[in-house]
Amino acid sequence: MTFSLSRSPCPLAMCLALVVTTCSPDRTILGQLFTVPTAGGNAVQLTFGQFYHEDPSFAPDGNRLAFVSDRDGSEGNVFVLDLETRVMTQLTHERWAGRPAWSPDGQSLAYLSYADGSRHCQGAARVLELDLESNAVRVLDASAETVRSVFYTIEGQVGWAVIDVAGEHEVTSRIELLSDDRSPTEVAAIDGVADRVLTNPTGNGFYARRERTWTATRADILYASEDGAKTTVTDVSRRYCRFRLPRFAVAPDGQSIFIGDGGSLWRVSTVDRTREQVPFQAAVRLEITEPPPVPNLALPRAHDTPTISSPRLTPDGRTVVFSALGFLWKQSLAGGNAERLTEGDFLERGPAISPDGRRLAYVRGVNGQQEIRILDLESGADRTIHRGSYFWDLAWHPGGEILAFATRDWEGFSTAVLNVADSVARPRITRTGGGFFSPRPHFSHDGQWLYYRFDAVDTATIRRASVWEGAESDPVAKIPSHLAGALVSPDGRWLAFRRNTELWIAPLDENAVSTISEGRGRQLSQIGGASFAFTPDGQALIYAAEAKVWIRSLADDPRRKVPVQLVVDREAAPPLLLRNVRVLDFSSGTFGSEVSMFVDGGRIGWIDPQGDRSVPSETRVLDAEGHFAIPGLIDAHNHAEGPYYLEDANQAAHIAYGVTTVRDMGEPLEWVAALAERSSLTSSPVPRYLYPGDMLSGPPATYGESTILVRGEDQVRSGIQRHKDRGASFIKVYHTVPWPLQLVASEDARQSGLPVAAHSMIVQEVVRGVTHGYAFLEHLESFSRFYGDVHQLLGMSDTYWTPTLAIFGATGALAIEEPERLANDKFCAFFAGSCRHDV
């Protein structure tokens, strides 16, 4: 296999030329269309440019090729290529069209039009037909069911496959034909997902590429005859991505089918089921945009003013409590500097002030687990009242003896109440839906109602349940699923919520269920939606906007700035002398003999075989006893704990295992920025953090508070600018972002000097990412397999690929199983004495 790389003659992008003899199991090679003789040989490239082409379909006369391309800037539309003149014509103008199929007379094309929010080849779609002479489009099926294939019979009837899902392992497919009266008639039923359906040229049955389960761990080409019998022609169980399984074609004589499988092209006999490989070689020419330079990883940006979150006002209106650097602080509104409320090196968050203003409830992370604690603000006494793996959004009952909080397991969120006096937690609402947004429980001002969020598929409801009676609840308001953090005002008249970073408020109907939309309400702030609360009197909202705290009256008065003065004096680690350590020699690839190493200010000062140099008197000395020293390790794909994971990532565990840099891949900006600032501005055992902050996401907002839902170019650009302003090292684009907006993100991030990271779970994501200058591509899990073409593309481009062995970092490492190892003196020496032997 050979390949070459040149920078001309492409004027705007780098030209990439490679020769492949294996390919990924897609319908194309790296998003370009080719023809190859059925007996094998040299493939001829038909399409070019920075576009992705797929779903090829020959016209009956063999002179035209219909296919899907994003060359018009859409997710994909149907084009037709005249194979003799090479003239290309766009036929459809849909948001997203796919799976074109020719009528037997070549006068019409049927295709699928995917519904908004559908993932390619998976979601709801309409079946449309285009008359090529009049360009008229008619709707054949508007039910918007999950349709995965459209085809014509040899008599000219249109058919399609409808997927019915009853569970992960209970999936069936209905093969329907359009009757003369324009109604669909079921003609066959298949167990599993019939993703591709073609009629037998002899007219006596159907071929279907079937996924035997919804997860596509097993797949085959199935033949269903007219009498209902079903037989497997060939097995293609290769753990392909369930969204990108290979297309197949049936030979005109019906004697064989052709399919891409395992990185090769095969001819399979329909008579005796034998396989024969079709040898080919393809010279692929691609045009790609080079990614922007990756920032210097040794110099992450640190802010002098730490990020502030979760501000809460005391009932007397004199003090604000807030979170910064993963610590809790209080600030007098009369002035002065903010003061830490607690001691130790724990991660703390979620402050909630009791109704009498004398106690503070909060969540503390300890060795990968969490505690709910109560701090007496007058005496300073601090105690644990509950332990577990996940707590969020604490709220006091007006009576002052009950706390409500959100908790979560892998099945979803629930709401619990905790009696502060006896430290007994009781489930209150066992399930609040399957979404990734916290239910954020809270109480009415009279203490009679517990409000919480319940997530459905496309919408969420704000519900209320009686505090003292059963768990039955009533809806108060309906909101779109991406509006989050909803709080009912103490008097029940208002609903405050966030839309991405924005803070909004809308009136509630006292006599009916309110329907809240983005257009109904008033935006109070462009930034501040991530951490807000009502003031104790219920007449205003207090919120944080990065390094500032504001109070905004519901009466639409001008906002008032809270004078927070947060001064952080970094505790410098004393110099460290390591004796008898063996250092990795990169030139030889081996460890040298025992030497002494002097470290000061976080940098190696010198390495000396003798080790008899003078050192400052305050130097800590550690005998390494012949152990080894290597550069700090980098966790290349990590998700620091956020508001939807089960456990705290144990930051000290990273250091204990030699991980000094963490590349976080998407968390709430306020939280991951606090971790990065804690690493830069304190001596806590926290690795250096490189991060994108919130991921740019398309609908649905899958990961809740960790995403910014983008539906337009302005939202993409404002999201990128905000993240750049707060020290983001790169931008994370989630795969649900529509492709036209991904193009905007790529260009805007480039102009901002930020690299883009995205998913690479399927071939299309890899090719599009490399083609349009993404710097990083993430993941290779059980979704797909890559072959020679993709490997060459990644090897020749400047795009980095992170396969990700795991994505949750040190969540469990040294957390529960071996917490005592963190008290080892060898680890403590690196933590500037911050190790605690009582945890």
XYZ file of C-alpha atoms in Angstrom, residues 175-462:
288
model
C -41.726 -4.317 4.551
C -44.520 -2.248 3.009
C -45.527 -1.593 -0.593
C -47.595 1.358 -1.773
C -50.886 0.046 -3.115
C -52.822 1.453 -6.059
C -55.065 3.328 -3.633
C -51.946 5.062 -2.219
C -52.104 3.186 1.105
C -49.180 1.086 2.395
C -49.656 -2.678 2.559
C -47.424 -4.953 4.636
C -45.928 -7.716 2.486
C -43.264 -9.152 4.800
C -42.136 -9.071 8.421
C -38.529 -9.536 9.503
C -37.083 -10.056 12.953
C -34.475 -7.362 13.526
C -33.722 -4.126 11.675
C -34.102 -4.298 7.890
C -31.733 -1.477 7.098
C -31.395 -2.022 3.335
C -34.014 -3.660 1.135
C -33.716 -4.536 -2.572
C -36.009 -6.602 -4.769
C -34.746 -9.682 -6.522
C -34.377 -8.875 -10.252
C -36.321 -12.063 -10.998
C -39.230 -10.574 -9.054
C -39.856 -13.335 -6.543
C -38.709 -11.853 -3.243
C -36.652 -9.321 -1.293
C -33.085 -9.059 -0.109
C -32.507 -7.203 3.168
C -29.387 -6.294 5.079
C -30.568 -7.069 8.586
C -29.311 -6.197 12.024
C -30.429 -9.038 14.258
C -30.505 -6.794 17.326
C -30.816 -3.037 17.764
C -27.155 -2.859 18.804
C -26.092 -4.576 15.550
C -23.627 -6.987 17.127
C -24.926 -9.512 14.567
C -25.965 -8.772 11.005
C -26.605 -10.655 7.793
C -27.982 -10.411 4.267
C -31.390 -12.051 4.359
C -33.523 -13.302 1.476
C -37.292 -13.294 1.976
C -39.142 -15.180 -0.755
C -42.710 -14.568 -1.856
C -43.916 -17.607 0.078
C -42.599 -16.140 3.354
C -39.496 -18.291 3.711
C -36.378 -16.465 4.949
C -32.781 -17.603 4.525
C -29.402 -16.031 5.260
C -27.293 -15.402 2.172
C -24.177 -14.288 4.033
C -23.201 -13.233 7.529
C -21.746 -9.732 8.077
C -21.464 -9.713 11.872
C -18.459 -7.437 12.276
C -19.622 -5.137 15.090
C -20.244 -2.328 12.646
C -21.773 0.912 13.743
C -25.513 0.409 13.753
C -25.901 3.693 11.851
C -23.341 2.921 9.122
C -23.670 -0.717 8.105
C -22.517 -1.383 4.520
C -24.735 -1.130 1.506
C -25.056 -4.080 -0.868
C -26.055 -4.492 -4.503
C -27.751 -7.303 -6.397
C -26.384 -8.307 -9.810
C -28.852 -7.846 -12.718
C -29.089 -11.601 -13.209
C -29.819 -12.192 -9.518
C -27.023 -14.747 -9.276
C -24.812 -12.778 -6.889
C -24.689 -9.832 -4.538
C -21.812 -7.449 -3.860
C -20.997 -6.109 -0.417
C -18.222 -4.388 1.492
C -17.287 -6.410 4.552
C -14.231 -6.493 6.795
C -12.412 -3.855 4.763
C -12.802 -5.744 1.467
C -15.199 -5.973 -1.450
C -16.921 -9.342 -1.935
C -19.059 -11.155 -4.467
C -21.444 -13.633 -2.803
C -23.266 -16.270 -4.812
C -26.999 -16.325 -4.147
C -27.055 -19.932 -5.340
C -24.430 -21.712 -3.227
C -23.595 -18.864 -0.768
C -19.867 -18.939 -1.591
C -17.775 -15.773 -1.145
C -15.154 -14.445 -3.539
C -13.053 -11.364 -2.832
C -13.023 -8.679 -5.530
C -9.466 -7.279 -5.652
C -9.163 -3.570 -6.358
C -6.865 -0.606 -5.955
C -8.043 2.974 -5.609
C -6.000 6.154 -5.934
C -7.883 8.574 -3.682
C -7.521 12.328 -3.999
C -8.852 14.434 -1.134
C -8.789 18.123 -0.312
C -8.431 18.925 3.358
C -8.092 22.028 5.504
C -5.183 21.969 7.916
C -6.193 22.347 11.573
C -4.961 25.372 13.506
C -1.841 24.882 15.630
C -2.431 23.103 18.913
C -1.784 25.462 21.871
C 1.334 24.912 23.951
C 0.197 22.302 26.464
C 2.858 23.445 28.913
C 1.255 26.849 29.320
C -2.455 26.569 30.132
C -4.113 29.869 30.777
C -4.833 30.792 34.396
C -7.156 33.563 35.532
C -6.121 35.913 38.309
C -9.781 36.185 39.312
C -11.272 32.733 39.931
C -14.586 31.634 38.480
C -17.465 32.045 40.924
C -20.553 29.840 41.000
C -23.613 29.083 43.148
C -23.948 32.424 44.992
C -26.495 32.361 47.819
C -27.708 35.304 49.878
C -28.279 35.001 53.633
C -31.795 35.868 54.899
C -30.579 39.099 56.477
C -29.175 40.226 53.131
C -25.741 40.958 54.577
C -23.618 38.047 53.319
C -23.164 36.047 50.155
C -21.905 32.455 50.210
C -20.451 31.078 46.982
C -18.179 28.456 45.452
C -14.798 29.100 43.824
C -11.776 26.853 43.243
C -13.894 23.985 44.570
C -13.985 25.663 48.014
C -16.797 27.495 49.825
C -16.472 31.178 50.680
C -18.445 33.967 52.322
C -18.393 37.626 51.404
C -19.782 40.472 53.488
C -21.729 42.967 51.416
C -20.255 45.639 53.665
C -16.856 45.047 52.012
C -13.553 43.360 52.808
C -12.094 40.178 51.408
C -13.957 36.914 50.996
C -13.193 34.248 53.627
C -13.040 30.466 53.294
C -15.730 28.711 55.280
C -14.040 25.326 55.652
C -10.615 23.774 55.986
C -8.878 20.943 54.144
C -8.275 19.987 50.555
C -11.676 18.565 49.690
C -13.877 19.430 46.738
C -16.937 21.313 47.963
C -19.954 22.690 46.174
C -23.704 23.264 46.194
C -24.110 25.600 49.201
C -27.624 25.946 50.628
C -28.326 28.372 53.489
C -30.922 27.382 56.089
C -34.063 29.560 56.440
C -32.777 31.012 59.720
C -29.395 31.804 58.168
C -27.457 29.928 60.845
C -26.493 26.727 58.987
C -25.001 25.876 55.635
C -25.628 22.570 53.882
C -23.193 21.564 51.162
C -21.702 18.589 49.293
C -18.130 17.444 49.869
C -16.185 14.970 47.738
C -14.100 12.469 49.695
C -12.077 9.715 47.982
C -14.440 9.475 45.065
C -17.614 9.507 47.141
C -19.745 12.359 48.399
C -21.060 13.596 51.708
C -23.833 15.971 52.631
C -22.533 18.134 55.455
C -23.934 20.816 57.746
C -21.770 23.764 58.794
C -22.840 25.915 61.744
C -22.027 29.431 60.511
C -21.731 30.807 64.048
C -19.658 28.166 65.840
C -17.866 26.703 62.816
C -18.887 23.157 63.804
C -19.035 20.924 60.727
C -20.566 17.445 60.520
C -21.503 14.802 57.965
C -25.160 13.834 57.904
C -25.281 11.575 54.826
C -22.874 9.641 52.561
C -23.293 8.238 49.066
C -22.109 8.483 45.484
C -24.026 11.391 43.985
C -25.764 14.446 45.448
C -26.745 17.730 43.847
C -29.034 20.727 44.305
C -29.623 20.816 48.063
C -32.710 22.723 49.228
C -33.953 23.522 52.744
C -37.555 23.136 53.814
C -38.869 26.380 55.377
C -39.131 24.535 58.683
C -35.365 24.100 58.719
C -35.227 20.378 59.585
C -35.526 18.767 56.140
C -33.247 18.875 53.115
C -34.314 17.834 49.640
C -31.670 16.862 47.106
C -31.181 15.228 43.723
C -29.478 11.873 43.457
C -28.760 9.646 40.496
C -27.860 6.147 39.418
C -27.398 4.752 35.916
C -31.153 4.535 35.439
C -31.806 8.207 36.030
C -32.458 10.924 38.584
C -34.558 10.751 41.695
C -35.385 13.135 44.504
C -34.870 12.357 48.181
C -35.512 14.138 51.459
C -33.213 14.033 54.450
C -34.115 14.654 58.073
C -31.269 16.792 59.377
C -31.822 15.782 62.990
C -31.580 12.006 62.576
C -29.543 11.973 59.319
C -32.044 9.613 57.694
C -32.569 9.995 53.937
C -35.794 8.774 52.390
C -36.651 8.510 48.684
C -39.316 11.064 47.844
C -39.721 10.801 44.091
C -38.205 7.539 42.914
C -37.728 8.584 39.282
C -37.806 11.995 37.668
C -37.385 10.878 34.076
C -34.587 9.625 31.905
C -32.949 12.936 31.025
C -29.579 14.325 32.019
C -30.892 17.449 33.720
C -31.129 17.541 37.486
C -34.685 17.692 38.869
C -33.484 20.542 41.148
C -35.983 19.923 43.976
C -37.120 22.915 46.043
C -39.956 23.904 48.356
C -42.780 26.401 48.271
C -42.544 29.297 50.750
C -45.211 27.742 53.022
C -43.510 24.341 52.983
C -46.533 22.497 51.633
C -45.150 21.637 48.198
C -42.004 20.029 46.845
C -41.277 21.191 43.297
C -39.097 19.206 40.902
C -38.432 18.631 37.210
C -39.607 15.516 35.356
C -38.051 14.706 31.970
C -39.946 13.108 29.105
C -38.727 12.514 25.547
C -39.066 16.003 24.069
C -40.404 18.057 26.930
C -40.096 18.408 30.665
C -42.656 19.315 33.270
C -42.218 21.165 36.504
